[in-house]
Amino acid sequence: VRFRRMMSPRSTSELFALRFAVRVVSLALGLFALVYVGGWLRWSRVGTMEPLQRVSETTRSLGMDGTVQRRTGEEVLRSEVSDRIIVSEKLKILYCPVPKAANSNWKYLIRKLEGFDDYADLTKAHNMDTSGLRYLSDYSPEEVEQLLYGNLGYFKFAFVRDPYKRALSG
């Protein structure tokens, strides 16, 4: 009992900070795993080449091998996705939030790094009108094409979850 009292957070702000730190570390480890597992799949020579050929065929059929026709800025802006993609010119990132996949944490972090005083107010962060963040739909078609396809050095990312685990955590 004494050990539990010594190790427990003393306030709700400490508890929030601890939970946030755990989530950031888990997201960083997940990103690290994606980068290195992706490289492993590409370069591994385990067993036969059949699994690698299957991966290659799947990525080609999904258009993930670079052969996809690029959509124009106007086509992207007509899609519903343009209202969701967050653009940070300061951080040089494009983030596509996915519900129930660390969405709130990333909006919190982006707003904090952008310098908002009320970055911890998640009700504002989830409302496009009050978040203060810029979305892809705020740009012209020419600017959208530059952001998506130009050599501006923007890092584009999204996080997804296993659909079964997501459904169970609901």
XYZ file of C-alpha atoms in Angstrom:
170
model
C 0.000 0.000 0.000
C 2.789 2.386 0.870
C 4.517 1.702 -2.468
C 1.327 2.488 -4.361
C 0.968 5.851 -2.625
C 4.565 6.775 -3.361
C 4.267 5.913 -7.063
C 0.825 7.369 -7.739
C 0.504 10.801 -9.392
C -0.254 13.623 -6.985
C -2.642 15.607 -9.151
C -4.797 15.357 -12.242
C -2.276 17.421 -14.218
C 0.459 14.907 -13.381
C -1.841 12.075 -14.391
C -2.637 13.822 -17.683
C 1.070 14.470 -18.328
C 1.899 10.837 -17.584
C -0.834 9.525 -19.898
C 0.235 11.953 -22.627
C 3.891 10.890 -22.298
C 2.928 7.212 -22.533
C 0.873 7.867 -25.653
C 3.626 9.905 -27.321
C 6.190 7.190 -26.592
C 3.862 4.483 -27.918
C 3.216 6.501 -31.083
C 6.943 7.066 -31.566
C 7.614 3.348 -31.148
C 4.815 2.572 -33.599
C 6.278 4.962 -36.179
C 9.737 3.481 -35.593
C 8.323 -0.012 -36.121
C 6.538 1.031 -39.329
C 9.707 2.504 -40.791
C 11.930 -0.434 -39.925
C 9.418 -3.203 -40.596
C 8.680 -1.618 -43.963
C 12.413 -1.640 -44.746
C 12.690 -5.237 -43.524
C 9.875 -6.381 -45.790
C 11.510 -4.738 -48.759
C 15.027 -6.103 -48.207
C 14.533 -9.436 -46.430
C 15.478 -12.701 -48.079
C 13.748 -15.007 -45.602
C 12.570 -18.254 -47.206
C 11.329 -17.915 -50.748
C 10.552 -14.743 -52.620
C 6.842 -15.613 -52.759
C 5.804 -13.463 -49.727
C 7.777 -10.507 -51.094
C 6.202 -10.928 -54.501
C 2.768 -10.967 -52.856
C 3.579 -7.732 -51.018
C 4.811 -6.202 -54.263
C 1.685 -7.265 -56.173
C -0.572 -5.960 -53.406
C 1.154 -2.580 -53.256
C 1.036 -2.295 -57.037
C -2.703 -3.164 -57.125
C -3.414 -0.605 -54.404
C -1.383 2.011 -56.243
C 1.247 2.211 -53.501
C 4.244 1.708 -55.786
C 4.281 5.219 -57.220
C 2.296 4.400 -60.379
C -0.865 6.160 -59.201
C -2.086 9.005 -61.312
C -1.856 12.215 -59.341
C -5.068 14.034 -58.687
C -5.191 17.711 -59.502
C -5.565 20.280 -56.752
C -9.171 20.870 -57.804
C -9.976 17.138 -57.560
C -8.402 16.931 -54.112
C -10.345 19.980 -52.911
C -13.619 18.470 -54.163
C -13.042 15.363 -52.045
C -14.202 15.265 -48.422
C -10.660 14.446 -47.297
C -9.472 18.008 -47.882
C -11.609 19.201 -44.960
C -9.786 16.829 -42.587
C -6.098 17.142 -43.490
C -4.299 19.534 -41.134
C -1.504 21.636 -42.607
C 1.177 23.150 -40.403
C 3.445 25.497 -42.313
C 5.543 26.091 -39.198
C 6.203 22.366 -38.637
C 6.075 21.489 -42.360
C 3.627 18.635 -41.868
C 0.366 17.407 -43.342
C -1.567 15.242 -40.888
C -4.699 13.281 -41.711
C -6.496 12.605 -38.409
C -8.280 9.281 -38.110
C -10.884 8.914 -35.337
C -9.847 6.715 -32.396
C -6.192 6.606 -33.529
C -4.461 9.203 -31.297
C -6.312 12.000 -33.071
C -6.696 14.160 -29.943
C -3.072 13.732 -28.901
C -1.751 14.813 -32.276
C -4.052 17.837 -32.447
C -2.956 18.741 -28.904
C 0.714 18.407 -29.879
C 0.382 20.320 -33.158
C -1.505 23.151 -31.453
C 1.137 23.297 -28.707
C 4.028 23.392 -31.183
C 2.204 26.000 -33.266
C 2.177 28.219 -30.175
C -1.501 28.385 -29.231
C -2.096 29.533 -25.645
C -5.173 27.317 -25.274
C -3.580 24.251 -26.879
C -4.941 21.937 -24.155
C -8.580 22.810 -24.909
C -9.578 19.776 -26.946
C -13.103 21.041 -27.594
C -11.522 23.851 -29.613
C -9.003 21.493 -31.209
C -11.757 19.269 -32.630
C -13.769 22.155 -34.062
C -12.419 23.362 -37.417
C -13.752 26.874 -36.860
C -12.163 27.394 -33.429
C -9.025 25.219 -33.592
C -6.876 27.869 -35.251
C -5.349 25.161 -37.428
C -5.249 25.369 -41.209
C -6.750 22.625 -43.295
C -6.002 21.582 -46.852
C -9.373 23.003 -47.916
C -8.107 26.495 -46.917
C -5.619 26.510 -49.810
C -6.017 27.166 -53.532
C -5.771 24.253 -56.001
C -2.280 25.336 -57.042
C -1.117 25.498 -53.420
C -2.633 22.054 -52.747
C -0.638 20.566 -55.615
C 2.540 22.186 -54.276
C 1.864 20.901 -50.747
C 1.119 17.355 -51.911
C 3.503 16.898 -54.820
C 6.039 19.725 -54.673
C 9.522 19.615 -53.205
C 8.607 21.741 -50.198
C 9.790 19.137 -47.697
C 6.450 18.529 -46.008
C 6.117 15.312 -44.010
C 2.759 13.657 -44.674
C 1.367 11.147 -42.187
C -1.654 9.468 -40.618
C -2.099 6.844 -37.913
C -4.484 3.930 -38.154
C -5.475 1.145 -35.764
C -6.239 -2.511 -36.094
C -9.978 -2.467 -36.906
C -10.766 -5.347 -34.554
C -9.034 -3.742 -31.567
C -10.642 -0.413 -32.410
C -14.121 -1.970 -32.533
C -13.568 -3.657 -29.190
C -12.295 -0.489 -27.482
C -15.194 1.440 -28.991
